[in-house]
């Protein structure tokens, strides 16, 4: 029985070593939006599409460096319907693995005008939001910060479009707040050989107890 459990552990170890998928220019330190696909949503637009020096978490430990800058919203007013842009990359994922995605966001109020929504930030996989945070009401010149995390386990291996959707349920103008994103990251959560070995020892101990 012990020998069988050990073999399962070795098999998972081989799978874990094959992981190498990640975002390219996920921290925008290239200094531009290279490697990212940027598209408007159905009735969405951004009046700003830029990379600038920005402290994405303000008082947090992240330093000031390059971040992506937008000013998203609707083209034509549609009450209660968020619109904006999608910022994505194509990643190759393995069936059955658990992927942990995250990114930082900030919203900055217009210098002269408050707004009922600073920005709605979602992690998207093939166009579906798996996690969302909204800045909510933002005052003139106020900065709000956040961090979106999401977990996705594909049922089939292959290419997936992954990134952020940034929206507001109002028309975008020069008087509306700006949105910033940075530090897109992905971690594959797979059983480590050590974890499997520990699990195997636990099962072996349990079986020994059961025999007594
Ligand atoms: Ca950065
Ligand atoms: Ca900081």
CSV table of C-alpha atoms and ligand atoms in Angstrom, one decimal:
chain,number,residue,atom,x,y,z
A,1,UNK,CA,0.0,0.0,0.0
A,2,UNK,CA,2.8,2.5,0.9
A,3,UNK,CA,4.5,1.8,-2.4
A,4,UNK,CA,1.4,2.7,-4.5
A,5,UNK,CA,1.0,6.0,-2.6
A,6,UNK,CA,4.6,7.0,-3.3
A,7,UNK,CA,4.1,6.5,-7.0
A,8,UNK,CA,1.2,8.9,-7.1
A,9,UNK,CA,3.4,11.5,-5.5
A,10,UNK,CA,6.1,11.2,-8.1
A,11,UNK,CA,3.6,11.5,-11.0
A,12,UNK,CA,2.3,14.8,-9.6
A,13,UNK,CA,5.8,16.1,-9.2
A,14,UNK,CA,6.5,15.7,-13.0
A,15,UNK,CA,3.3,17.7,-13.8
A,16,UNK,CA,4.3,20.5,-11.5
A,17,UNK,CA,7.7,21.0,-13.1
A,18,UNK,CA,6.1,21.6,-16.5
A,19,UNK,CA,4.4,24.9,-15.4
A,20,UNK,CA,5.8,28.0,-17.2
A,21,UNK,CA,2.8,30.0,-18.3
A,22,UNK,CA,2.7,33.7,-17.3
A,23,UNK,CA,1.7,37.2,-18.4
A,24,UNK,CA,4.3,39.1,-20.6
A,25,UNK,CA,4.7,42.7,-19.6
A,26,UNK,CA,2.2,42.1,-16.8
A,27,UNK,CA,3.8,44.9,-14.8
A,28,UNK,CA,4.1,47.4,-17.8
A,29,UNK,CA,7.8,47.9,-17.2
A,30,UNK,CA,8.4,47.6,-20.9
A,31,UNK,CA,7.0,51.2,-20.7
A,32,UNK,CA,4.1,50.7,-23.1
A,33,UNK,CA,1.1,48.4,-23.6
A,34,UNK,CA,3.0,45.9,-25.7
A,35,UNK,CA,1.9,42.2,-25.6
A,36,UNK,CA,-1.6,43.3,-24.4
A,37,UNK,CA,-4.8,43.1,-26.5
A,38,UNK,CA,-7.1,46.0,-25.8
A,39,UNK,CA,-10.7,46.1,-27.0
A,40,UNK,CA,-13.8,48.3,-26.3
A,41,UNK,CA,-16.8,46.6,-24.8
A,42,UNK,CA,-20.1,46.8,-26.8
A,43,UNK,CA,-20.9,50.4,-25.9
A,44,UNK,CA,-17.6,51.1,-24.2
A,45,UNK,CA,-14.6,53.4,-24.8
A,46,UNK,CA,-11.6,54.9,-23.1
A,47,UNK,CA,-10.5,58.5,-23.8
A,48,UNK,CA,-7.0,57.7,-22.3
A,49,UNK,CA,-4.9,54.6,-23.1
A,50,UNK,CA,-1.5,55.1,-21.8
A,51,UNK,CA,1.4,53.8,-19.6
A,52,UNK,CA,2.7,56.3,-17.0
A,53,UNK,CA,4.7,56.3,-13.7
A,54,UNK,CA,2.2,55.7,-10.9
A,55,UNK,CA,2.1,54.3,-7.4
A,56,UNK,CA,-0.6,51.6,-7.8
A,57,UNK,CA,-1.1,51.0,-4.1
A,58,UNK,CA,-0.4,54.5,-2.7
A,59,UNK,CA,0.6,54.0,1.0
A,60,UNK,CA,1.2,50.2,0.3
A,61,UNK,CA,4.6,48.7,-0.3
A,62,UNK,CA,4.5,48.8,-4.1
A,63,UNK,CA,6.9,51.4,-5.5
A,64,UNK,CA,6.1,54.1,-8.2
A,65,UNK,CA,6.7,52.5,-11.6
A,66,UNK,CA,4.9,52.0,-14.9
A,67,UNK,CA,1.2,51.3,-14.8
A,68,UNK,CA,-1.6,51.3,-17.4
A,69,UNK,CA,-3.9,54.3,-17.5
A,70,UNK,CA,-7.4,54.5,-18.8
A,71,UNK,CA,-10.5,56.7,-18.6
A,72,UNK,CA,-13.3,54.3,-19.4
A,73,UNK,CA,-17.1,54.5,-19.6
A,74,UNK,CA,-20.0,54.4,-22.0
A,75,UNK,CA,-20.1,55.9,-25.5
A,76,UNK,CA,-24.0,56.4,-25.4
A,77,UNK,CA,-25.7,56.7,-22.0
A,78,UNK,CA,-27.4,53.5,-21.0
A,79,UNK,CA,-28.7,53.6,-17.4
A,80,UNK,CA,-27.0,51.0,-15.1
A,81,UNK,CA,-25.0,49.2,-17.9
A,82,UNK,CA,-21.3,49.2,-17.2
A,83,UNK,CA,-19.1,49.6,-20.3
A,84,UNK,CA,-15.4,50.3,-21.0
A,85,UNK,CA,-12.5,48.1,-22.2
A,86,UNK,CA,-10.9,44.7,-21.9
A,87,UNK,CA,-7.2,44.3,-21.5
A,88,UNK,CA,-6.2,40.6,-22.1
A,89,UNK,CA,-3.5,38.2,-23.1
A,90,UNK,CA,-3.7,34.6,-24.3
A,91,UNK,CA,-2.4,32.0,-21.9
A,92,UNK,CA,-2.1,28.3,-22.3
A,93,UNK,CA,-3.6,26.5,-19.4
A,94,UNK,CA,-3.7,22.8,-18.3
A,95,UNK,CA,-6.9,21.0,-17.6
A,96,UNK,CA,-7.5,20.3,-13.9
A,97,UNK,CA,-4.9,22.8,-12.6
A,98,UNK,CA,-6.0,25.5,-10.3
A,99,UNK,CA,-4.8,28.9,-11.5
A,100,UNK,CA,-4.6,31.9,-9.2
A,101,UNK,CA,-4.8,35.3,-11.0
A,102,UNK,CA,-4.4,38.8,-9.5
A,103,UNK,CA,-3.8,42.4,-10.3
A,104,UNK,CA,-3.6,45.8,-8.6
A,105,UNK,CA,-6.0,48.7,-9.5
A,106,UNK,CA,-6.5,52.3,-8.6
A,107,UNK,CA,-9.0,55.0,-9.5
A,108,UNK,CA,-8.3,58.7,-9.4
A,109,UNK,CA,-11.1,61.3,-9.2
A,110,UNK,CA,-11.1,64.2,-11.7
A,111,UNK,CA,-9.4,67.3,-10.2
A,112,UNK,CA,-12.8,69.2,-10.3
A,113,UNK,CA,-15.6,66.7,-10.2
A,114,UNK,CA,-16.7,63.8,-8.0
A,115,UNK,CA,-18.3,60.8,-9.7
A,116,UNK,CA,-20.7,58.0,-8.6
A,117,UNK,CA,-18.3,55.3,-9.9
A,118,UNK,CA,-14.5,55.4,-10.0
A,119,UNK,CA,-14.3,52.2,-11.9
A,120,UNK,CA,-15.4,48.5,-11.9
A,121,UNK,CA,-12.5,46.1,-12.2
A,122,UNK,CA,-13.0,42.4,-13.1
A,123,UNK,CA,-10.7,39.5,-13.7
A,124,UNK,CA,-12.0,37.9,-16.9
A,125,UNK,CA,-11.5,34.4,-18.5
A,126,UNK,CA,-12.8,34.1,-22.1
A,127,UNK,CA,-15.0,37.1,-21.5
A,128,UNK,CA,-16.6,35.9,-18.2
A,129,UNK,CA,-15.8,37.8,-15.0
A,130,UNK,CA,-14.5,35.4,-12.3
A,131,UNK,CA,-13.9,38.2,-9.7
A,132,UNK,CA,-15.0,41.9,-9.5
A,133,UNK,CA,-14.2,44.9,-7.4
A,134,UNK,CA,-15.9,48.4,-7.8
A,135,UNK,CA,-14.2,51.6,-6.6
A,136,UNK,CA,-17.7,53.1,-5.9
A,137,UNK,CA,-18.2,56.9,-5.3
A,138,UNK,CA,-15.0,58.9,-5.8
A,139,UNK,CA,-14.5,62.5,-4.7
A,140,UNK,CA,-12.6,65.1,-6.8
A,141,UNK,CA,-8.9,64.3,-6.7
A,142,UNK,CA,-9.4,61.3,-4.4
A,143,UNK,CA,-7.5,58.1,-5.1
A,144,UNK,CA,-8.9,54.7,-4.3
A,145,UNK,CA,-6.9,51.4,-4.3
A,146,UNK,CA,-7.7,47.7,-4.6
A,147,UNK,CA,-6.4,44.2,-5.5
A,148,UNK,CA,-8.5,41.7,-7.5
A,149,UNK,CA,-7.8,38.0,-7.2
A,150,UNK,CA,-9.6,35.1,-8.9
A,151,UNK,CA,-9.2,31.4,-9.1
A,152,UNK,CA,-9.9,29.4,-12.3
A,153,UNK,CA,-9.6,25.7,-13.0
A,154,UNK,CA,-10.0,24.8,-16.7
A,155,UNK,CA,-11.8,21.6,-17.7
A,156,UNK,CA,-9.9,21.4,-20.9
A,157,UNK,CA,-6.3,22.3,-21.8
A,158,UNK,CA,-5.7,25.0,-24.3
A,159,UNK,CA,-5.5,28.8,-25.0
A,160,UNK,CA,-7.6,31.1,-22.8
A,161,UNK,CA,-8.1,34.9,-23.1
A,162,UNK,CA,-7.3,36.3,-19.6
A,163,UNK,CA,-7.0,39.8,-18.1
A,164,UNK,CA,-9.1,42.7,-16.8
A,165,UNK,CA,-12.4,44.3,-17.8
A,166,UNK,CA,-12.6,48.0,-16.6
A,167,UNK,CA,-16.0,49.6,-16.8
A,168,UNK,CA,-18.2,52.5,-15.6
A,169,UNK,CA,-22.0,52.7,-15.9
A,170,UNK,CA,-21.8,56.3,-17.2
A,171,UNK,CA,-20.4,58.1,-20.3
A,172,UNK,CA,-16.7,58.8,-20.3
A,173,UNK,CA,-15.7,62.4,-20.7
A,174,UNK,CA,-12.7,64.6,-19.9
A,175,UNK,CA,-14.4,65.2,-16.5
A,176,UNK,CA,-14.7,61.6,-15.4
A,177,UNK,CA,-12.2,59.6,-13.1
A,178,UNK,CA,-9.2,57.7,-14.5
A,179,UNK,CA,-8.4,54.0,-13.9
A,180,UNK,CA,-5.0,52.4,-13.4
A,181,UNK,CA,-3.9,48.7,-13.4
A,182,UNK,CA,-0.6,47.0,-12.7
A,183,UNK,CA,1.1,43.7,-11.6
A,184,UNK,CA,-0.9,41.1,-13.5
A,185,UNK,CA,0.3,37.7,-12.2
A,186,UNK,CA,-0.6,34.0,-12.4
A,187,UNK,CA,0.3,31.2,-10.2
A,188,UNK,CA,-0.6,27.5,-10.9
A,189,UNK,CA,-1.6,25.7,-7.8
A,190,UNK,CA,-0.7,22.0,-8.2
A,191,UNK,CA,0.1,19.3,-5.6
A,192,UNK,CA,3.8,19.4,-4.8
A,193,UNK,CA,5.7,16.1,-4.4
A,194,UNK,CA,6.3,17.0,-0.7
A,195,UNK,CA,2.6,17.6,-0.2
A,196,UNK,CA,1.7,14.3,-1.8
A,197,UNK,CA,4.3,12.5,0.3
A,198,UNK,CA,2.9,14.0,3.5
A,199,UNK,CA,-0.6,13.1,2.3
A,200,UNK,CA,0.6,9.6,1.6
A,201,UNK,CA,2.2,9.3,5.1
A,202,UNK,CA,-1.2,10.4,6.6
A,203,UNK,CA,-3.1,7.9,4.6
A,204,UNK,CA,-0.6,5.1,5.6
A,205,UNK,CA,-0.9,6.1,9.3
A,206,UNK,CA,-4.7,6.0,8.9
A,207,UNK,CA,-4.6,2.6,7.3
A,208,UNK,CA,-2.3,1.3,10.1
A,209,UNK,CA,-4.7,2.6,12.7
A,210,UNK,CA,-7.6,1.0,10.9
A,211,UNK,CA,-5.8,-2.5,10.9
A,212,UNK,CA,-5.3,-2.4,14.7
B,1,LIG,CA1,4.5,48.4,-13.0
B,2,LIG,CA1,3.2,52.4,-2.7
